[in-house]
């Protein structure tokens, strides 16, 4: 049985990671946290928005609070604060970071941009 | 005719329905939908041409979502964008959940299994909230992420329950002081291996940067799904530390 501070092997990490990255707001949050320090807290909903003009902000914030942020936090990829509505890296953030960086590096071989700043 | 939610806005519609039932704005709902149902299940339900529905419980209400995108709170259909339902106009679920008045019948069909509600029932919840201890359920993963924690965790840790359940705050990574983590991990691992309860005393740093001593009594529910869940209680023993043998933090 793995110790609490060792890598958990009880849930397939690929299943977990790819499932978490299967929604655009969650991908965008992971990407927004790529080049910021661990302790940096980014404001929401901005960190999750891909195309500002197309978002119904009220609805989007509800979906973040009730769906996307709890999912990412449950996987350990982020921590978020309800009151100040900010998000930062979680203890398992590197797992999602690795996959997103690989996607970014392969951008010329993939279809339409899945996140804002795809051409970074 | 009320607008029926599609998969893109079903989460918003359900939250709006619950907020209306609670007479608050959607951003004032005192709980998060994800605590009681996986929102992805709702999106999947309404994105397919199935004849089925999903019912789940939230504090004080029962919610049913149909594959057609209709949302019922306590049997009353939520009509997004329309005036509140007046007396005598109520569209309700009567008797069998699949039977409604005439044209507002919920189609008969297969029911999706109700997702397990990890929150205890409310009588038990009240009892737990009045205990002089913090009750929790976590799972055997790095940091021991929390699936449930009683409201009095605020007094002990400085964090609200949602900070743990939804915000990703964990005892392992955020509260237990670094010097005590290995000891706690060792005690818990051994208890799981021997299928025994454990008791351990350690220090935490609260959200307000206060140092406290905590006694944890817990047990791993071996035989349950993997990762196995832990259940236990946490007691603030800061004032008692003068009488404890702190050279050996493990109490058997």
Short mmCIF file of C-alpha atoms in Angstrom, two decimals:
data_model
loop_
_atom_site.label_atom_id
_atom_site.label_comp_id
_atom_site.label_asym_id
_atom_site.label_seq_id
_atom_site.Cartn_x
_atom_site.Cartn_y
_atom_site.Cartn_z
CA UNK A 1 0.00 0.00 0.00
CA UNK A 2 1.65 3.29 -1.00
CA UNK A 3 2.33 5.81 1.74
CA UNK A 4 0.37 9.00 1.79
CA UNK A 5 3.25 11.01 0.43
CA UNK A 6 4.28 8.65 -2.32
CA UNK A 7 2.68 8.53 -5.75
CA UNK A 8 -0.72 6.90 -5.58
CA UNK A 9 -1.12 3.94 -7.84
CA UNK A 10 -4.64 3.06 -6.84
CA UNK A 11 -6.27 5.10 -9.70
CA UNK A 12 -4.97 4.99 -13.28
CA UNK A 13 -3.26 8.37 -13.64
CA UNK A 14 -3.86 8.48 -17.39
CA UNK A 15 -7.58 7.98 -16.97
CA UNK A 16 -7.68 10.62 -14.27
CA UNK A 17 -5.61 13.16 -16.19
CA UNK A 18 -7.28 12.79 -19.57
CA UNK A 19 -10.71 12.89 -17.99
CA UNK A 20 -9.87 16.10 -16.18
CA UNK A 21 -8.56 17.68 -19.38
CA UNK A 22 -11.67 16.72 -21.37
CA UNK A 23 -13.33 20.11 -20.76
CA UNK A 24 -12.08 23.42 -22.15
CA UNK A 25 -12.39 25.48 -18.93
CA UNK A 26 -10.33 22.90 -17.03
CA UNK A 27 -7.68 22.81 -19.77
CA UNK A 28 -7.53 26.60 -19.77
CA UNK A 29 -7.05 26.71 -15.99
CA UNK A 30 -4.17 24.25 -16.20
CA UNK A 31 -2.54 26.27 -18.97
CA UNK A 32 -3.03 29.56 -17.14
CA UNK A 33 -1.06 28.12 -14.22
CA UNK A 34 1.80 26.84 -16.39
CA UNK A 35 4.26 29.67 -16.00
CA UNK A 36 3.34 31.03 -12.58
CA UNK A 37 4.93 30.14 -9.23
CA UNK A 38 3.28 27.47 -7.08
CA UNK A 39 2.03 29.94 -4.53
CA UNK A 40 0.60 32.38 -7.07
CA UNK A 41 -3.21 32.62 -7.01
CA UNK A 42 -4.89 33.61 -10.25
CA UNK A 43 -8.24 35.41 -10.35
CA UNK A 44 -11.28 33.65 -11.69
CA UNK A 45 -13.08 33.45 -14.01
CA UNK A 46 -10.31 35.04 -16.09
CA UNK A 47 -7.96 32.10 -15.63
CA UNK A 48 -10.55 29.79 -17.15
CA UNK A 49 -11.76 31.90 -20.07
CA UNK A 50 -10.62 31.04 -23.56
CA UNK A 51 -12.63 33.54 -25.57
CA UNK A 52 -13.90 36.46 -23.43
CA UNK A 53 -16.44 37.70 -25.96
CA UNK A 54 -18.35 34.44 -26.12
CA UNK A 55 -18.86 33.81 -22.40
CA UNK A 56 -22.01 34.40 -20.36
CA UNK A 57 -20.10 35.30 -17.22
CA UNK A 58 -22.80 34.50 -14.69
CA UNK A 59 -23.42 31.07 -16.13
CA UNK A 60 -19.71 30.43 -16.57
CA UNK A 61 -18.94 31.27 -12.94
CA UNK A 62 -21.67 28.93 -11.74
CA UNK A 63 -20.24 26.13 -13.86
CA UNK A 64 -16.75 26.80 -12.51
CA UNK A 65 -17.89 26.79 -8.88
CA UNK A 66 -20.18 23.80 -9.15
CA UNK A 67 -18.40 21.62 -11.69
CA UNK A 68 -14.96 22.38 -13.05
CA UNK A 69 -13.10 23.67 -10.00
CA UNK A 70 -14.32 20.89 -7.66
CA UNK A 71 -13.26 18.35 -10.27
CA UNK A 72 -9.76 19.77 -10.64
CA UNK A 73 -9.38 20.14 -6.88
CA UNK A 74 -10.57 16.60 -6.24
CA UNK A 75 -7.86 15.33 -8.58
CA UNK A 76 -5.29 17.42 -6.75
CA UNK A 77 -4.47 19.56 -9.77
CA UNK A 78 -5.54 22.87 -8.23
CA UNK A 79 -6.62 24.48 -5.02
CA UNK A 80 -9.20 27.20 -5.18
CA UNK A 81 -10.72 29.68 -2.80
CA UNK A 82 -14.45 30.16 -2.90
CA UNK A 83 -14.60 33.54 -1.18
CA UNK A 84 -11.91 35.33 -3.19
CA UNK A 85 -12.53 33.14 -6.25
CA UNK A 86 -8.91 32.45 -7.01
CA UNK A 87 -7.09 29.34 -8.13
CA UNK A 88 -3.55 28.04 -7.65
CA UNK A 89 -1.59 24.89 -8.33
CA UNK A 90 -2.45 21.81 -6.33
CA UNK A 91 -0.23 18.99 -5.07
CA UNK A 92 -0.67 16.92 -8.25
CA UNK A 93 -0.54 19.81 -10.71
CA UNK A 94 2.57 18.44 -12.42
CA UNK A 95 0.55 15.53 -13.77
CA UNK A 96 -1.73 17.82 -15.77
CA UNK A 97 1.08 20.22 -16.57
CA UNK A 98 3.11 17.48 -18.24
CA UNK A 99 0.29 16.47 -20.55
CA UNK A 100 -0.62 20.04 -21.50
CA UNK A 101 2.98 20.93 -22.25
CA UNK A 102 3.23 17.90 -24.53
CA UNK A 103 0.11 19.07 -26.35
CA UNK A 104 1.47 22.57 -26.72
CA UNK A 105 4.74 21.27 -28.11
CA UNK A 106 2.83 19.23 -30.69
CA UNK A 107 0.51 22.03 -31.74
CA UNK A 108 1.44 21.89 -35.38
CA UNK A 109 0.19 18.33 -35.62
CA UNK A 110 -3.11 18.81 -33.80
CA UNK A 111 -6.52 20.22 -34.83
CA UNK A 112 -8.07 23.54 -33.74
CA UNK A 113 -6.62 25.19 -30.68
CA UNK A 114 -8.09 23.65 -27.48
CA UNK A 115 -7.09 26.61 -25.33
CA UNK A 116 -6.30 30.32 -25.46
CA UNK A 117 -2.69 31.03 -26.24
CA UNK A 118 -2.33 27.85 -28.20
CA UNK A 119 0.31 29.45 -30.33
CA UNK A 120 2.58 30.23 -27.37
CA UNK B 1 -43.18 26.59 -22.83
CA UNK B 2 -40.14 26.61 -20.58
CA UNK B 3 -36.69 26.49 -22.11
CA UNK B 4 -35.22 23.06 -21.71
CA UNK B 5 -31.59 22.85 -20.79
CA UNK B 6 -29.04 21.29 -23.09
CA UNK B 7 -25.83 19.65 -21.99
CA UNK B 8 -24.02 22.99 -22.18
CA UNK B 9 -26.16 24.70 -19.58
CA UNK B 10 -27.74 21.93 -17.53
CA UNK B 11 -25.42 22.60 -14.59
CA UNK B 12 -26.39 26.26 -14.59
CA UNK B 13 -30.05 25.38 -14.90
CA UNK B 14 -29.95 22.97 -11.97
CA UNK B 15 -28.09 25.48 -9.81
CA UNK B 16 -30.60 28.16 -10.78
CA UNK B 17 -33.47 25.86 -9.89
CA UNK B 18 -31.98 25.10 -6.48
CA UNK B 19 -31.25 28.76 -5.86
CA UNK B 20 -34.86 29.63 -6.67
CA UNK B 21 -36.07 26.89 -4.31
CA UNK B 22 -33.85 28.34 -1.58
CA UNK B 23 -34.89 31.93 -2.42
CA UNK B 24 -31.30 33.02 -3.00
CA UNK B 25 -29.26 34.10 -6.00
CA UNK B 26 -27.33 31.30 -7.76
CA UNK B 27 -24.02 32.57 -6.39
CA UNK B 28 -25.44 32.50 -2.86
CA UNK B 29 -26.29 28.80 -2.81
CA UNK B 30 -24.71 27.56 0.45
CA UNK B 31 -23.32 24.36 -1.06
CA UNK B 32 -21.73 23.21 -4.27
CA UNK B 33 -23.59 20.94 -6.67
CA UNK B 34 -20.51 18.71 -7.07
CA UNK B 35 -20.81 17.71 -3.40
CA UNK B 36 -24.01 15.82 -4.19
CA UNK B 37 -23.82 14.75 -7.83
CA UNK B 38 -21.19 14.53 -10.53
CA UNK B 39 -22.13 17.39 -12.89
CA UNK B 40 -20.63 15.45 -15.78
CA UNK B 41 -23.38 12.86 -15.24
CA UNK B 42 -25.98 15.59 -15.79
CA UNK B 43 -24.27 16.77 -18.96
CA UNK B 44 -24.09 13.21 -20.23
CA UNK B 45 -27.74 12.60 -19.40
CA UNK B 46 -29.09 15.46 -21.48
CA UNK B 47 -26.68 15.05 -24.35
CA UNK B 48 -28.06 11.69 -25.38
CA UNK B 49 -31.29 10.61 -26.90
CA UNK B 50 -32.20 8.40 -23.97
CA UNK B 51 -35.47 8.07 -22.17
CA UNK B 52 -34.22 8.29 -18.62
CA UNK B 53 -33.76 10.55 -15.64
CA UNK B 54 -31.47 11.06 -12.68
CA UNK B 55 -32.58 11.87 -9.16
CA UNK B 56 -30.35 13.01 -6.33
CA UNK B 57 -30.58 14.72 -2.96
CA UNK B 58 -29.22 18.08 -1.85
CA UNK B 59 -29.83 19.79 1.50
CA UNK B 60 -33.61 20.04 1.96
CA UNK B 61 -34.49 19.08 -1.62
CA UNK B 62 -34.78 16.25 -4.08
CA UNK B 63 -33.81 16.99 -7.68
CA UNK B 64 -34.77 15.09 -10.81
CA UNK B 65 -33.20 15.82 -14.18
CA UNK B 66 -34.59 14.21 -17.30
CA UNK B 67 -32.80 13.41 -20.54
CA UNK B 68 -35.03 16.05 -22.14
CA UNK B 69 -33.35 18.69 -19.99
CA UNK B 70 -36.22 19.26 -17.59
CA UNK B 71 -35.36 19.97 -13.97
CA UNK B 72 -37.71 19.14 -11.10
CA UNK B 73 -37.09 20.27 -7.54
CA UNK B 74 -39.21 18.37 -5.02
CA UNK B 75 -41.42 17.28 -7.88
CA UNK B 76 -42.03 20.76 -9.22
CA UNK B 77 -40.67 21.59 -12.63
CA UNK B 78 -38.28 24.53 -12.81
CA UNK B 79 -39.30 26.96 -15.49
CA UNK B 80 -36.24 28.98 -16.31
CA UNK B 81 -37.05 32.47 -17.55
CA UNK B 82 -40.73 32.26 -16.66
CA UNK B 83 -42.69 33.66 -13.77
CA UNK B 84 -42.83 31.51 -10.61
CA UNK B 85 -45.46 28.78 -10.67
CA UNK B 86 -48.69 29.99 -9.06
CA UNK B 87 -50.90 27.88 -6.82
CA UNK B 88 -53.09 25.68 -8.94
CA UNK B 89 -50.64 25.58 -11.79
CA UNK B 90 -48.11 23.31 -10.20
CA UNK B 91 -46.66 20.67 -12.42
CA UNK B 92 -45.75 17.94 -10.02
CA UNK B 93 -44.52 14.45 -9.76
CA UNK B 94 -47.41 12.54 -8.20
CA UNK B 95 -47.09 9.12 -6.76
CA UNK B 96 -44.89 7.17 -9.09
CA UNK B 97 -42.11 9.43 -10.19
CA UNK B 98 -42.81 8.68 -13.84
CA UNK B 99 -46.41 9.95 -13.74
CA UNK B 100 -47.38 13.59 -14.25
CA UNK B 101 -50.38 15.53 -15.36
CA UNK B 102 -51.15 14.95 -19.01
CA UNK B 103 -48.65 16.66 -21.27
CA UNK B 104 -46.12 17.15 -18.51
CA UNK B 105 -45.63 13.47 -17.94
CA UNK B 106 -42.09 12.32 -17.40
CA UNK B 107 -41.66 9.58 -19.96
CA UNK B 108 -41.41 6.10 -18.55
CA UNK B 109 -38.03 4.64 -18.99
CA UNK B 110 -34.96 3.36 -17.35
CA UNK B 111 -33.75 5.25 -14.34
CA UNK B 112 -30.09 5.94 -13.93
CA UNK B 113 -28.78 4.84 -10.55
CA UNK B 114 -28.77 7.66 -8.00
CA UNK B 115 -25.22 8.71 -7.27
CA UNK B 116 -24.13 8.00 -3.72
CA UNK B 117 -24.53 11.08 -1.57
CA UNK B 118 -21.47 11.27 0.57
CA UNK B 119 -23.05 13.71 2.99
CA UNK B 120 -24.71 12.00 5.95
CA UNK B 121 -28.49 12.33 6.49
CA UNK B 122 -29.46 15.49 8.28
CA UNK B 123 -30.29 14.07 11.72
CA UNK B 124 -26.88 12.48 11.85
CA UNK B 125 -25.35 15.62 10.41
CA UNK B 126 -26.76 17.70 13.26
CA UNK B 127 -25.42 15.22 15.80
CA UNK B 128 -21.98 15.31 14.19
CA UNK B 129 -21.93 19.11 14.11
CA UNK B 130 -22.55 19.24 17.87
CA UNK B 131 -19.78 16.83 18.81
CA UNK B 132 -16.72 18.39 20.51
CA UNK B 133 -14.63 16.84 17.74
CA UNK B 134 -14.25 17.01 13.99
CA UNK B 135 -15.54 14.03 12.03
CA UNK B 136 -14.07 13.27 8.64
CA UNK B 137 -13.93 10.84 5.77
CA UNK B 138 -10.85 10.82 3.58
CA UNK B 139 -9.22 8.39 1.20
CA UNK B 140 -5.87 6.70 1.02
CA UNK B 141 -4.21 8.93 -1.55
CA UNK B 142 -1.34 11.43 -1.23
CA UNK B 143 -2.26 14.03 1.32
CA UNK B 144 -5.38 12.07 2.34
CA UNK B 145 -7.90 14.18 0.40
CA UNK B 146 -11.10 14.84 2.29
CA UNK B 147 -14.50 13.67 1.03
CA UNK B 148 -16.45 14.80 4.08
CA UNK B 149 -15.61 16.87 7.13
CA UNK B 150 -17.91 18.24 9.77
CA UNK B 151 -18.63 21.94 10.11
CA UNK B 152 -16.63 22.35 13.30
CA UNK B 153 -13.47 21.88 11.29
CA UNK B 154 -13.52 25.68 11.06
CA UNK B 155 -12.76 26.00 14.73
CA UNK B 156 -9.99 23.42 14.58
CA UNK B 157 -8.29 24.34 11.29
CA UNK B 158 -9.50 27.80 10.25
CA UNK B 159 -10.81 26.34 6.97
CA UNK B 160 -14.41 25.85 5.89
CA UNK B 161 -15.49 22.32 4.94
CA UNK B 162 -15.63 23.32 1.29
CA UNK B 163 -11.96 24.27 1.37
CA UNK B 164 -11.24 20.60 1.96
CA UNK B 165 -13.94 18.88 -0.05
CA UNK B 166 -13.89 21.18 -3.06
CA UNK B 167 -10.88 23.44 -2.67
CA UNK B 168 -8.30 20.70 -2.44
CA UNK B 169 -6.91 21.61 0.98
CA UNK B 170 -5.56 18.47 2.65
CA UNK B 171 -4.24 17.61 6.08
CA UNK B 172 -1.27 15.88 4.58
CA UNK B 173 0.04 18.71 2.43
CA UNK B 174 -1.42 21.83 4.02
CA UNK B 175 -1.99 21.31 7.74
CA UNK B 176 0.28 18.70 9.30
CA UNK B 177 3.62 20.31 10.10
CA UNK B 178 6.39 18.88 7.90
CA UNK B 179 8.28 17.39 10.84
CA UNK B 180 5.30 15.22 11.81
CA UNK B 181 4.22 14.02 8.37
CA UNK B 182 6.42 10.96 8.15
CA UNK B 183 5.34 9.77 11.58
CA UNK B 184 1.67 10.14 10.71
CA UNK B 185 2.18 8.38 7.40
CA UNK B 186 3.97 5.49 9.10
CA UNK B 187 1.25 5.06 11.71
CA UNK B 188 -1.52 5.11 9.12
CA UNK B 189 0.24 2.70 6.78
CA UNK B 190 0.80 0.21 9.58
CA UNK B 191 -2.80 0.46 10.71
CA UNK B 192 -4.05 -0.19 7.18
CA UNK B 193 -1.66 -3.12 6.78
CA UNK B 194 -2.86 -4.66 10.05
CA UNK B 195 -6.49 -3.69 9.40
CA UNK B 196 -6.63 -1.92 12.74
CA UNK B 197 -7.75 1.51 13.92
CA UNK B 198 -5.07 4.05 14.65
CA UNK B 199 -4.52 6.86 17.11
CA UNK B 200 -1.89 9.48 16.53
CA UNK B 201 -1.06 12.90 17.95
CA UNK B 202 0.59 15.51 15.78
CA UNK B 203 0.86 19.19 15.13
CA UNK B 204 -0.99 21.23 12.54
CA UNK B 205 -0.58 24.77 11.29
CA UNK B 206 -4.02 26.31 10.84
CA UNK B 207 -5.18 28.73 8.16
CA UNK B 208 -4.47 31.52 10.66
CA UNK B 209 -0.92 30.24 11.12
CA UNK B 210 -1.67 28.97 14.60
CA UNK B 211 0.11 25.85 15.83
CA UNK B 212 -2.18 23.25 17.40
CA UNK B 213 -1.85 19.72 18.69
CA UNK B 214 -4.40 17.28 17.28
CA UNK B 215 -5.33 13.76 18.32
CA UNK B 216 -6.67 11.73 15.44
CA UNK B 217 -8.56 8.46 15.86
CA UNK B 218 -9.31 6.75 12.60
CA UNK B 219 -9.75 3.53 10.73
CA UNK B 220 -9.35 2.47 7.13
CA UNK B 221 -12.40 0.77 5.68
CA UNK B 222 -10.47 -2.11 4.17
CA UNK B 223 -12.63 -4.12 1.83
CA UNK B 224 -14.28 -1.02 0.40
CA UNK B 225 -13.44 0.31 -3.05
CA UNK B 226 -9.88 1.29 -3.87
CA UNK B 227 -8.54 3.80 -2.75
CA UNK B 228 -9.87 2.73 0.63
CA UNK B 229 -11.69 5.40 2.62
CA UNK B 230 -10.69 6.46 6.12
CA UNK B 231 -13.17 7.63 8.70
CA UNK B 232 -12.27 9.19 12.02
CA UNK B 233 -12.36 12.06 14.42
CA UNK B 234 -9.97 14.85 15.23
CA UNK B 235 -9.73 16.40 18.68
CA UNK B 236 -7.89 19.55 19.62
CA UNK B 237 -5.56 18.54 22.47
CA UNK B 238 -3.42 21.67 22.47
CA UNK B 239 -4.31 22.51 26.06
CA UNK B 240 -3.52 18.96 27.18
CA UNK B 241 -0.05 18.75 25.63
CA UNK B 242 1.65 19.59 28.87
CA UNK B 243 0.39 16.28 30.30
CA UNK B 244 1.26 14.12 27.29
CA UNK B 245 4.47 12.32 26.59
CA UNK B 246 5.33 14.16 23.43
CA UNK B 247 8.55 12.29 22.80
CA UNK B 248 6.35 9.49 21.58
CA UNK B 249 3.52 10.91 19.58
CA UNK B 250 1.90 7.57 18.95
CA UNK B 251 -0.81 6.58 21.41
CA UNK B 252 -1.92 2.99 21.29
#
